[in-house]
Short mmCIF file of C-alpha atoms in Angstrom, two decimals:
data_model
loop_
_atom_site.label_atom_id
_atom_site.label_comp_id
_atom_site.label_asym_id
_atom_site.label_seq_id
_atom_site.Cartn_x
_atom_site.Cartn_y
_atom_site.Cartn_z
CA UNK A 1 31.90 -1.89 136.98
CA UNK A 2 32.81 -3.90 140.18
CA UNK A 3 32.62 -2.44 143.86
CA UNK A 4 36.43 -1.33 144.17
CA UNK A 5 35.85 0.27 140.65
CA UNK A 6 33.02 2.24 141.72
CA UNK A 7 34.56 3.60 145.36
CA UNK A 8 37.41 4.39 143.53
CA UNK A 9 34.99 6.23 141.41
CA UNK A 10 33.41 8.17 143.87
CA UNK A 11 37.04 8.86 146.32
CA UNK A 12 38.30 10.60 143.16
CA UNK A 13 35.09 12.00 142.69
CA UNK A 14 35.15 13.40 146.46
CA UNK A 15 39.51 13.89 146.23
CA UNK A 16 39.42 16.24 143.08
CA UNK A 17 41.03 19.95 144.44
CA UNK A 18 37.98 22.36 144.74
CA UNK A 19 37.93 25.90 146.12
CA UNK A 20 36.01 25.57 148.63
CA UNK A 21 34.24 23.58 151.31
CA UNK A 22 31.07 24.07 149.69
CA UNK A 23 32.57 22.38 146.59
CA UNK A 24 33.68 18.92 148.40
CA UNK A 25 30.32 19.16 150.83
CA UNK A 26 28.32 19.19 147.52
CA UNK A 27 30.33 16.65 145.87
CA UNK A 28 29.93 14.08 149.00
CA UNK A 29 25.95 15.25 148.70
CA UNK A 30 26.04 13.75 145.46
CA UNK A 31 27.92 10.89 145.28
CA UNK A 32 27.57 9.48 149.34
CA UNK A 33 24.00 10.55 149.60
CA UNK A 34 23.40 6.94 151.59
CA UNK A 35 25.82 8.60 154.68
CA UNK A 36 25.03 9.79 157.81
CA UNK A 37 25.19 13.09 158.71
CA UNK A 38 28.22 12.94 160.88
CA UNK A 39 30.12 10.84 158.70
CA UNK A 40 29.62 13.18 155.63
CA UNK A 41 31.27 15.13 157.99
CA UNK A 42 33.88 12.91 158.59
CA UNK A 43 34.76 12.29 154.80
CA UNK A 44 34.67 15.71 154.12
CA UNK A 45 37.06 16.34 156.93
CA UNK A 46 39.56 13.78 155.91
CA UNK A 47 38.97 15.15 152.02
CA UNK A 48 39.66 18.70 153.60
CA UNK A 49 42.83 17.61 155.59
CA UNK A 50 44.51 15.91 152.11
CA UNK A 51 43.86 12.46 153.44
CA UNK A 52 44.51 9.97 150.07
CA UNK A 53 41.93 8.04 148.41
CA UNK A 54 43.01 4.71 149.81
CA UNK A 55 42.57 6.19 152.99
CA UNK A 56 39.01 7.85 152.05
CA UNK A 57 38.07 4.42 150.45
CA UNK A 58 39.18 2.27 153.22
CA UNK A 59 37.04 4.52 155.78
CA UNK A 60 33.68 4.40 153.37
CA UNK A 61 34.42 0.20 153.53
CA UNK A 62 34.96 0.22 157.30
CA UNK A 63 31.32 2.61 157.31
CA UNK A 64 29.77 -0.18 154.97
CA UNK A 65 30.99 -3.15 156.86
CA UNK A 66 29.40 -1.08 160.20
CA UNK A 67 25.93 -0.63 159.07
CA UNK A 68 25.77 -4.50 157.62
CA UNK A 69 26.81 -5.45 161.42
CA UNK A 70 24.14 -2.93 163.22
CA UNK A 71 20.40 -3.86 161.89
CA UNK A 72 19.54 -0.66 162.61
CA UNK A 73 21.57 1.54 161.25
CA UNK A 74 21.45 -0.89 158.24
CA UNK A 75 17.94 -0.03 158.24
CA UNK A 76 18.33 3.95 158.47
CA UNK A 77 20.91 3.43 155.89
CA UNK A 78 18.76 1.82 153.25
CA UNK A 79 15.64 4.03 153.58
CA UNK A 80 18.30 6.76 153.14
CA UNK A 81 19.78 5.14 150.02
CA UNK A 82 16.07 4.62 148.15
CA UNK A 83 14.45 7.82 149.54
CA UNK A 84 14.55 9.15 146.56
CA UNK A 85 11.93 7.06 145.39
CA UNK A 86 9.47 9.26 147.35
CA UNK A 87 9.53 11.25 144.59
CA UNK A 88 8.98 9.05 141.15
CA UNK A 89 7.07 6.10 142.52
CA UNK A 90 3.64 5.87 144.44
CA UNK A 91 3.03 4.31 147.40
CA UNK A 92 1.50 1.30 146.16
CA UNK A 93 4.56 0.92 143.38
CA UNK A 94 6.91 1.31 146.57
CA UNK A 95 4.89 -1.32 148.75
CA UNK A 96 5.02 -3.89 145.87
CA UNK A 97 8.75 -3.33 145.04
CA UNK A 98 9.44 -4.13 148.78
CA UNK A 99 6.72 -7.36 148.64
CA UNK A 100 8.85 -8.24 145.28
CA UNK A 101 12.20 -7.63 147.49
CA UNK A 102 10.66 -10.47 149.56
CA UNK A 103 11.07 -13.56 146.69
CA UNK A 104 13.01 -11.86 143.68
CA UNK A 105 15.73 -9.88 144.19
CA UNK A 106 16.59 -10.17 140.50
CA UNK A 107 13.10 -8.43 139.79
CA UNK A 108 13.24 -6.26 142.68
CA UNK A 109 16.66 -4.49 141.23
CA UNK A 110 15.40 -4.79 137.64
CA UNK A 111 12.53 -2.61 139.08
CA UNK A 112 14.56 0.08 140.99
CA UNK A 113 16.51 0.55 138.04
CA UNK A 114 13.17 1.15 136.50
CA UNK A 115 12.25 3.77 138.97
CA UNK A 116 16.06 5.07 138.49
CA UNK A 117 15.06 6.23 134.81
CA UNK A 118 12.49 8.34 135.61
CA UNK A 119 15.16 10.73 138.11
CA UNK A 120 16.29 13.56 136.15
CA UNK A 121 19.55 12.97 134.33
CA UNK A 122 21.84 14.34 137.20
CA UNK A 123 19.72 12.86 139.49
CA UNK A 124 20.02 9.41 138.00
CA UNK A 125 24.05 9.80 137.86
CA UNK A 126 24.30 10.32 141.63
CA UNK A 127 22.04 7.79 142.95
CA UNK A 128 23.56 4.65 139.78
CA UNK A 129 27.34 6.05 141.91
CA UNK A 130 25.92 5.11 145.17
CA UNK A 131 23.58 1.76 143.82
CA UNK A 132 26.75 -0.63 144.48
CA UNK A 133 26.48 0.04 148.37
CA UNK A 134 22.85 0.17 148.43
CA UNK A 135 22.49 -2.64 147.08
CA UNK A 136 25.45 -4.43 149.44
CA UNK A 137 23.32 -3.13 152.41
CA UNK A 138 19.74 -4.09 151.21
CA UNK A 139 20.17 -7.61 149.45
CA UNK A 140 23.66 -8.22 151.31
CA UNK A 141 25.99 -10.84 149.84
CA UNK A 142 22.99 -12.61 148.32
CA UNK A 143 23.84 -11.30 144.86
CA UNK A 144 23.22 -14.52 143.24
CA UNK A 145 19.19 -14.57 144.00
CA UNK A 146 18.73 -13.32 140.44
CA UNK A 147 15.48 -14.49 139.27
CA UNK A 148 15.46 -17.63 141.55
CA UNK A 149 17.19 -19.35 138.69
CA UNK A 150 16.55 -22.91 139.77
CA UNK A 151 16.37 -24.46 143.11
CA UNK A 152 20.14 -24.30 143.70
CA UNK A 153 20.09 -21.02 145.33
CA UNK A 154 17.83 -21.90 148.28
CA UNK A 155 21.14 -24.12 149.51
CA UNK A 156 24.66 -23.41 151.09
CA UNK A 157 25.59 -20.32 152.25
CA UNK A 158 22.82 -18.34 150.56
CA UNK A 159 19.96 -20.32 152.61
CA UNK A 160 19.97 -18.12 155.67
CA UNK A 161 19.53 -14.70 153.62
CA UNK A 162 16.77 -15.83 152.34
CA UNK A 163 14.94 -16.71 155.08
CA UNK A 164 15.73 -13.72 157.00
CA UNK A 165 13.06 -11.80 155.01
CA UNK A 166 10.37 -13.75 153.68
CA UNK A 167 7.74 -13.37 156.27
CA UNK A 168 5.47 -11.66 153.94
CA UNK A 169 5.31 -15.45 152.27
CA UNK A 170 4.00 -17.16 155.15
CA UNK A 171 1.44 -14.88 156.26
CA UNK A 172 -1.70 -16.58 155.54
CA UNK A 173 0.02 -19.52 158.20
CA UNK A 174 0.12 -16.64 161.02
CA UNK A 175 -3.54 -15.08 160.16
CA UNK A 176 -4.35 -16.86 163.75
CA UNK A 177 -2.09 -13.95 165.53
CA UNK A 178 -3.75 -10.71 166.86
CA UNK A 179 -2.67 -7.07 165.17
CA UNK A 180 -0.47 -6.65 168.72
CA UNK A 181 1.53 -9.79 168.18
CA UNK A 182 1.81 -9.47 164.25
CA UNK A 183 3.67 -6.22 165.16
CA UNK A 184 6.45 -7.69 167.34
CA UNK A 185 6.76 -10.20 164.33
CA UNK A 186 7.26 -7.01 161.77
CA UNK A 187 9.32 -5.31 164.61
CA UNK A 188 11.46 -9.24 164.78
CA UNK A 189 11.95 -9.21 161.16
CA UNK A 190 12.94 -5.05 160.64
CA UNK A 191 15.21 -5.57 163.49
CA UNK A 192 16.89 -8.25 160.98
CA UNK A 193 16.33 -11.55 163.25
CA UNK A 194 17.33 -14.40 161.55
CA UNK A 195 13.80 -16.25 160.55
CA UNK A 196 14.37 -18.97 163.57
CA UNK A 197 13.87 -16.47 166.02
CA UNK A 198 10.74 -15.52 164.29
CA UNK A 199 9.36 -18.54 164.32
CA UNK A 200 10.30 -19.23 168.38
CA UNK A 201 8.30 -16.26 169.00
CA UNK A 202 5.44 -17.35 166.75
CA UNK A 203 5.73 -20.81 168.73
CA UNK A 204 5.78 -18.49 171.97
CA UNK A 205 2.51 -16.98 170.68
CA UNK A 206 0.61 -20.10 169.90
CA UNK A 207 1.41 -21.87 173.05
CA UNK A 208 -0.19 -18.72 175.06
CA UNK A 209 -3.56 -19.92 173.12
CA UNK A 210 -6.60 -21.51 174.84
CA UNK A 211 -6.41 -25.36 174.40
CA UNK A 212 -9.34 -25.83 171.64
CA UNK A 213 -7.55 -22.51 169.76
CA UNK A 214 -4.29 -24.25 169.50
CA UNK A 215 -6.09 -27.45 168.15
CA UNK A 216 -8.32 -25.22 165.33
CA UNK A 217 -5.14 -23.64 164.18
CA UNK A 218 -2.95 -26.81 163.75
CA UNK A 219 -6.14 -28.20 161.97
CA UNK A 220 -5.85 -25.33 159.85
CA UNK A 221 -2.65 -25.44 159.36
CA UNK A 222 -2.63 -29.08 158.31
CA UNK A 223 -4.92 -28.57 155.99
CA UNK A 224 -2.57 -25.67 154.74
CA UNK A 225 -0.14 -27.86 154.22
CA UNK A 226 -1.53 -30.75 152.88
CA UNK A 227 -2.86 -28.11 149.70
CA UNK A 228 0.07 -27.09 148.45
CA UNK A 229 0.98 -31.42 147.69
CA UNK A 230 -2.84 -32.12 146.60
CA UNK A 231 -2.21 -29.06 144.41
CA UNK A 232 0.44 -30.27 142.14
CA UNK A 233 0.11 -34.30 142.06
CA UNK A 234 -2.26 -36.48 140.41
CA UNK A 235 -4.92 -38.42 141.29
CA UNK A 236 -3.52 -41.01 141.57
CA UNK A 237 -0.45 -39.36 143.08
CA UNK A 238 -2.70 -37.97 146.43
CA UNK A 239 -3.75 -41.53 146.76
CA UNK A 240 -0.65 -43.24 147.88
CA UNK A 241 0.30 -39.88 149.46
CA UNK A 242 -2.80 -40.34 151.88
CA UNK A 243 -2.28 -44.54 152.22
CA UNK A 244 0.93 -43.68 152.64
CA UNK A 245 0.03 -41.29 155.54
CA UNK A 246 -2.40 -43.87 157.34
CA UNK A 247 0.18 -46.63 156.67
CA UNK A 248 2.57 -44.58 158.83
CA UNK A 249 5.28 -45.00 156.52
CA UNK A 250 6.64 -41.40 157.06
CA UNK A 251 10.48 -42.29 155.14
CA UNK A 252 8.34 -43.11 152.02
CA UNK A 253 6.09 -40.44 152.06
CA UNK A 254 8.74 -37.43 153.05
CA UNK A 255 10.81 -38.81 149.95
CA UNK A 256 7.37 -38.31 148.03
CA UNK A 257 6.65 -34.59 149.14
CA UNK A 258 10.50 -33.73 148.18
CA UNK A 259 9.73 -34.93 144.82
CA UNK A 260 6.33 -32.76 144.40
CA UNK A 261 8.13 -29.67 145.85
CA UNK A 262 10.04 -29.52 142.21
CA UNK A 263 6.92 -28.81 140.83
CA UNK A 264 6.23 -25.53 142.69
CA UNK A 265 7.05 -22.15 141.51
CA UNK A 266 9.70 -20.74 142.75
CA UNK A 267 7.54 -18.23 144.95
CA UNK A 268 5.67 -21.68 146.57
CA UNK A 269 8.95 -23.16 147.33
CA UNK A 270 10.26 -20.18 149.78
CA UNK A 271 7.18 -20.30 151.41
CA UNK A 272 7.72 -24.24 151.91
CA UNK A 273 11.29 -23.53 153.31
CA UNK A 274 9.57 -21.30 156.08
CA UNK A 275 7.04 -23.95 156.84
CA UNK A 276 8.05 -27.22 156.04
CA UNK A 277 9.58 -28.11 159.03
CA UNK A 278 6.00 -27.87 161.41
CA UNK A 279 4.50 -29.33 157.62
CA UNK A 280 6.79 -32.06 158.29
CA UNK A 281 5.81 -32.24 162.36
CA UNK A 282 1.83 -32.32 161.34
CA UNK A 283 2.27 -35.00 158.67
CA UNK A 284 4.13 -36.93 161.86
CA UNK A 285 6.73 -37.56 159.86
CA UNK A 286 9.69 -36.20 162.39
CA UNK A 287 7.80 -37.22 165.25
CA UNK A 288 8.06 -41.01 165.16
CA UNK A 289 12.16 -40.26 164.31
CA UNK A 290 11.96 -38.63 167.30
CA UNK A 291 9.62 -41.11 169.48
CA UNK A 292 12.21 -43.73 168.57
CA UNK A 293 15.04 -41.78 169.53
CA UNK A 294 13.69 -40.55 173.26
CA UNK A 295 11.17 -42.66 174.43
CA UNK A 296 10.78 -41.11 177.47
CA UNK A 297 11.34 -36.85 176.92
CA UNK A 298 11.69 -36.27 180.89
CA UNK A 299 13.49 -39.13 181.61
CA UNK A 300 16.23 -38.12 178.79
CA UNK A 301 16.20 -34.59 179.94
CA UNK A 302 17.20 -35.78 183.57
CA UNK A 303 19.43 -37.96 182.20
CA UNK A 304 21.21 -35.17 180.25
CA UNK A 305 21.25 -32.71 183.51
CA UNK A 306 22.38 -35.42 185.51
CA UNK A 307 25.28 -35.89 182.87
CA UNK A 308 26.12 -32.13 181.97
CA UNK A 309 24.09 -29.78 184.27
CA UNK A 310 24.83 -30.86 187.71
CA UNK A 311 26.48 -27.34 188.90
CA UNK A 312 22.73 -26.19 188.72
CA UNK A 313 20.51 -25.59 191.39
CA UNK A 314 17.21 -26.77 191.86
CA UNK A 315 15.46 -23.29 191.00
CA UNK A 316 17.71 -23.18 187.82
CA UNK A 317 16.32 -26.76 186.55
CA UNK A 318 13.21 -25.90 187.01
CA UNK A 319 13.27 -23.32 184.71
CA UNK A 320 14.94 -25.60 182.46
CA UNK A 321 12.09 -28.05 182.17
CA UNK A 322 9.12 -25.25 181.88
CA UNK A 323 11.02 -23.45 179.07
CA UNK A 324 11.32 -27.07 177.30
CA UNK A 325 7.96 -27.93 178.37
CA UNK A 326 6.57 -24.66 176.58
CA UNK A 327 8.43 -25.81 173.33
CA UNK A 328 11.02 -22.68 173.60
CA UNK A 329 13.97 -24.92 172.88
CA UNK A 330 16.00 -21.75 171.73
CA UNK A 331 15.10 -19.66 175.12
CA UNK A 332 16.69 -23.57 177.22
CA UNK A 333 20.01 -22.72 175.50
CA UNK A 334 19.82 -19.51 176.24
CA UNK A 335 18.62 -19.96 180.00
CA UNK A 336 21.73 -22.50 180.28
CA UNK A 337 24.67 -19.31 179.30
CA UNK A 338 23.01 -17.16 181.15
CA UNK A 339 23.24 -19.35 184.34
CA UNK A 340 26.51 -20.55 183.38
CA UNK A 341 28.23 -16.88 183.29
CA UNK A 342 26.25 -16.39 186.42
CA UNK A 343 28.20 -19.05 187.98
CA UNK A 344 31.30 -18.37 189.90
CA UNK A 345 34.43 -20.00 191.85
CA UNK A 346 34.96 -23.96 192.03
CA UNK A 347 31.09 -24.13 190.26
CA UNK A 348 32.21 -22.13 187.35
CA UNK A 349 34.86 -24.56 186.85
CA UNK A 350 32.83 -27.31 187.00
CA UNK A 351 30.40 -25.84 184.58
CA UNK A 352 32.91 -24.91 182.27
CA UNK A 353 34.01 -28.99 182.29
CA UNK A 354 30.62 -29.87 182.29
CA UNK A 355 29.67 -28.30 178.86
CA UNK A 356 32.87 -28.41 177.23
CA UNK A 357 32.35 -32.37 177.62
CA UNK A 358 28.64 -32.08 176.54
CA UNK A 359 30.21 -29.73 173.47
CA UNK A 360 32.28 -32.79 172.30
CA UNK A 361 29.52 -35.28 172.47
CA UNK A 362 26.91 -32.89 170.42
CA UNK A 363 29.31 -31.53 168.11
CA UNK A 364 29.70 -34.94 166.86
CA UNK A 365 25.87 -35.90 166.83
CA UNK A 366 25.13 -32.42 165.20
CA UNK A 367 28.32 -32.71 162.67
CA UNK A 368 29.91 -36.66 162.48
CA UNK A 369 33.00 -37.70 163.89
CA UNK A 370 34.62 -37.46 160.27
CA UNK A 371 33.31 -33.49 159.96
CA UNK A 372 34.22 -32.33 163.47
CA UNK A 373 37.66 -34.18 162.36
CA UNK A 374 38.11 -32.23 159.34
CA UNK A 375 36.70 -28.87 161.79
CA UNK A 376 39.47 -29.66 164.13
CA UNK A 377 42.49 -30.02 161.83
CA UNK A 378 41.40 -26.73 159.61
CA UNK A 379 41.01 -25.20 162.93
CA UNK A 380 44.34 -25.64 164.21
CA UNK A 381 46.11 -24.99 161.00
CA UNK A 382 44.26 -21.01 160.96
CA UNK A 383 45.11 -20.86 164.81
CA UNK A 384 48.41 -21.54 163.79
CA UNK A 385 48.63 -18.94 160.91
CA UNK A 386 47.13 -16.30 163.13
CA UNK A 387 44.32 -15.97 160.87
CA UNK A 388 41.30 -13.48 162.13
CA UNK A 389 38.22 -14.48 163.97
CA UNK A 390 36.17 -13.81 160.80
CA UNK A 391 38.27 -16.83 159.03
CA UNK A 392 37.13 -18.70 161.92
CA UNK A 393 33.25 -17.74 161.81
CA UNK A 394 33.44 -18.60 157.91
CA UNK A 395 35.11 -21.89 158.66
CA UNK A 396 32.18 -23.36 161.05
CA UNK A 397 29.70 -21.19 159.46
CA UNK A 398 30.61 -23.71 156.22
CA UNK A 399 30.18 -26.57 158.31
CA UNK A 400 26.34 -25.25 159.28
CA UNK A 401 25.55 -24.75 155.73
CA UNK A 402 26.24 -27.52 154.14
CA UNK A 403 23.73 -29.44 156.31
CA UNK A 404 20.73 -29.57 154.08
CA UNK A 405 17.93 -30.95 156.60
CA UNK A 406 16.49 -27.67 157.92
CA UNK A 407 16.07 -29.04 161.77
CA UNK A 408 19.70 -30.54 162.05
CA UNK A 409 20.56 -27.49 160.76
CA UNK A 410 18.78 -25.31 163.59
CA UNK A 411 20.25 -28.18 165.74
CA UNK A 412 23.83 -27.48 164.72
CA UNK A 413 23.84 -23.34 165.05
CA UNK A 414 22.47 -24.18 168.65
CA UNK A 415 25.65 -26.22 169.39
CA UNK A 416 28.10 -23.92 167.57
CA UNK A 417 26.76 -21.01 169.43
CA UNK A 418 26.76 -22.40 172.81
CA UNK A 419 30.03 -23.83 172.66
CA UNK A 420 31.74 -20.93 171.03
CA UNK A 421 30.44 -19.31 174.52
CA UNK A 422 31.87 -21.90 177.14
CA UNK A 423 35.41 -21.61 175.51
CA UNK A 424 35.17 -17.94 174.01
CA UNK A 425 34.56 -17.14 178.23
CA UNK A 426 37.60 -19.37 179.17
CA UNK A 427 39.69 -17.27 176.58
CA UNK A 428 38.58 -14.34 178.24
CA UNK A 429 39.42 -15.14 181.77
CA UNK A 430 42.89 -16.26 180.37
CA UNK A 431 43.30 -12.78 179.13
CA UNK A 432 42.30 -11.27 181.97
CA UNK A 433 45.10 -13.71 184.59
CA UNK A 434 47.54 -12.44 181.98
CA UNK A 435 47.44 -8.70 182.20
CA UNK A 436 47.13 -8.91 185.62
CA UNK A 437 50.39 -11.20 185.73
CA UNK A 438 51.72 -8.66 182.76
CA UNK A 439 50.92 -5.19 185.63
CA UNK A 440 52.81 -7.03 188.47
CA UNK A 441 55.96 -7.55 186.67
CA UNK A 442 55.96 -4.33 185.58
CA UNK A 443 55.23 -2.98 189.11
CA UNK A 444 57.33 -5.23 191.03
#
């Protein structure tokens, strides 16, 4: 039985005539057990004033589509939905369903519906009627993370889910953190940051450690991440990866560690997603790309504030260059909005020029001239058949995904977000010029 089938399951459920309030109170009890107070209240208010089922269902979708928005009333909504497991699982069952939740969703459902069969018969009726939105709200629209079933899953639109909630797979990497930061990492993750964030505030943490401490951990971590390769290749393999290492020839061997990564499990491989791009970093195999590229890091970041950043003030750059100095490039494009929409008068029209020019030039080095093309064109042709803003998110939220290289890929959300700022402010000020325009011709 799909979704629809199932709400329309539970609105006729909720719809049939009853005597009394008690009756449809009851019936929402037992069939919408993963609401909120107040909006059992609601649905038995609509029920009570004859409001159809379309109308019933469309308000439980509009309720769904709310808490998958709002991280934390996802989160109140999902301990509501599986509290019930408080009373036929122990605590150590519960803790390992939610570590199993972590790599295999296909297991982690096959295990719920486990616990499911030991509810009392009723029981088990009412909480199978709400499973469908559960399961929306706790897995998302990740449904096809069955089992793992081969490496195809960890790519496309699927690749962000899964990295919003596998930090249990990369703890033995973060061991180095004390029990105070480890909790704003738990609070990071519960809150439902996407895993980039988490790992700007791990970088955060390990730049605040003494010298010698930051060189023992990436010594650590090296060897971390040279284990997993020594692991599964031959003898013969680890050879040429090491002469390959000392040879420098970083194309060679990053084609090399691809190929071992097939031999993982599938467990191994998420926790390679999470950390194969500072892997990567400590092998040195980004950092010569990089070296080539900008020879000289200040020298190309004056360049680029010279270019784009000139309605800034001294104070402003400053802040700028310790923020990039620190490695916290997410918090520089952050620091650059925020003093943009502080900006006002002929400045904020410069700025607005300023990054709207610096928008074309990375959209292309994120994207290629052909994509942000194709981006353009589809663009037009939704703006010109009024199509909603979600179309829109979906159409450059495509374009992100199907970037496979995990740090172009970080690169490219950076420039989507950004720009989608600059010109998402510019629509609003044209709103704004047009109702007032709008109230004086009506006044006048």
């Amino acid at each position: 039985m799909n979704e629809n089938q199932t709400i329309f399951q539970i609105c006729g459920e909720v719809y049939k005539e009853s005597k009394s309030r008690r009756d449809v109170a009851a019936k929402i009890e037992k069939h919408l057990s993963w609401l909120q107070a107040e909006e059992k209240e609601e649905i038995l208010k609509m029920s009570k004033e004859g409001k159809s089922k379309d109308d019933i269902k469309k308000r439980l979708f509009e309720m769904v589509e709310a808490k998958e928005k709002d991280a934390g009333e996802k989160e109140k909504t999902v301990k509501l939905c599986y509290a019930w497991m408080d009373d036929v699982a122990t605590k150590e069952e519960i803790e390992g369903l939610h570590k199993l939740h972590h790599v295999d969703h296909g297991a982690c459902k096959k295990k719920v519906r486990e616990f499911i069969g030991r509810l009392p018969e009723e029981k088990q009726k009412a909480v199978e009627a709400s499973l469908p939105f559960c399961e929306k709200l706790w897995y998302g629209d990740h449904a096809s993370h069955e089992g793992h079933e081969g490496h195809g899953d960890h790519s496309g639109h699927n690749h962000h889910h899964i990295k919003r909630r596998h930090l249990a797979v990369i703890e033995k990497y973060i061991e180095w953190l004390d029990e105070i930061q480890k909790g704003a990492i738990r609070e990071l993750e519960a809150s439902g940051a996407d895993f980039n964030v988490i790992a700007d505030k791990i970088k955060e943490f390990f730049h605040l450690l003494p010298e010698q401490k930051q060189t023992d951990v990436k010594e650590k971590f090296q060897n971390q991440c040279m284990t997993w390769a020594k692991e599964v290749s031959k003898p013969t393999e680890w050879e040429e990866i090491k002469k390959l290492h000392a040879a420098e020839d970083f194309n060679t061997l990053k084609l090399k560690l691809v190929e071992l990564e097939e031999r993982l499990t599938e467990n191994q491989k998420h926790t390679i997603e999470h950390v194969r791009g500072v892997c990567y970093r400590l092998w040195g195999i980004k950092n010569l790309a990089r070296r080539r590229r900008v020879p000289n890091s200040e020298a190309s970041f004056q360049e680029k504030a010279a270019k784009y950043l000139d309605w800034m003030n001294e104070e402003q750059l400053n802040e700028l260059k310790r923020l990039k100095s620190e490695g916290k490039k997410s918090e520089v494009m952050k620091a650059i909005l925020k003093f943009y929409d502080e900006t006002t008068g002929d400045a904020k029209e410069k700025a607005e020029g300023k990054l709207k020019e610096a928008c074309k030039e990375y959209s292309v080095k994120a994207f290629g001239e052909e994509k942000v093309a194709q981006f353009k064109a589809q663009y037009k042709k939704l703006k010109d058949e009024n199509a909603e803003q979600s179309e829109i998110e979906k159409l450059s939220n495509q374009y992100i995904d199907e970037i496979e290289d995990e740090q172009k890929k970080d690169f490219a959300k950076a420039v989507v977000t950004g720009c989608k700022h600059v010109y998402a402010s510019t629509r609003s000020r044209r709103d704004l010029i047009a109702q007032a325009v709008a109230e004086y011709l009506q006044n006048a």
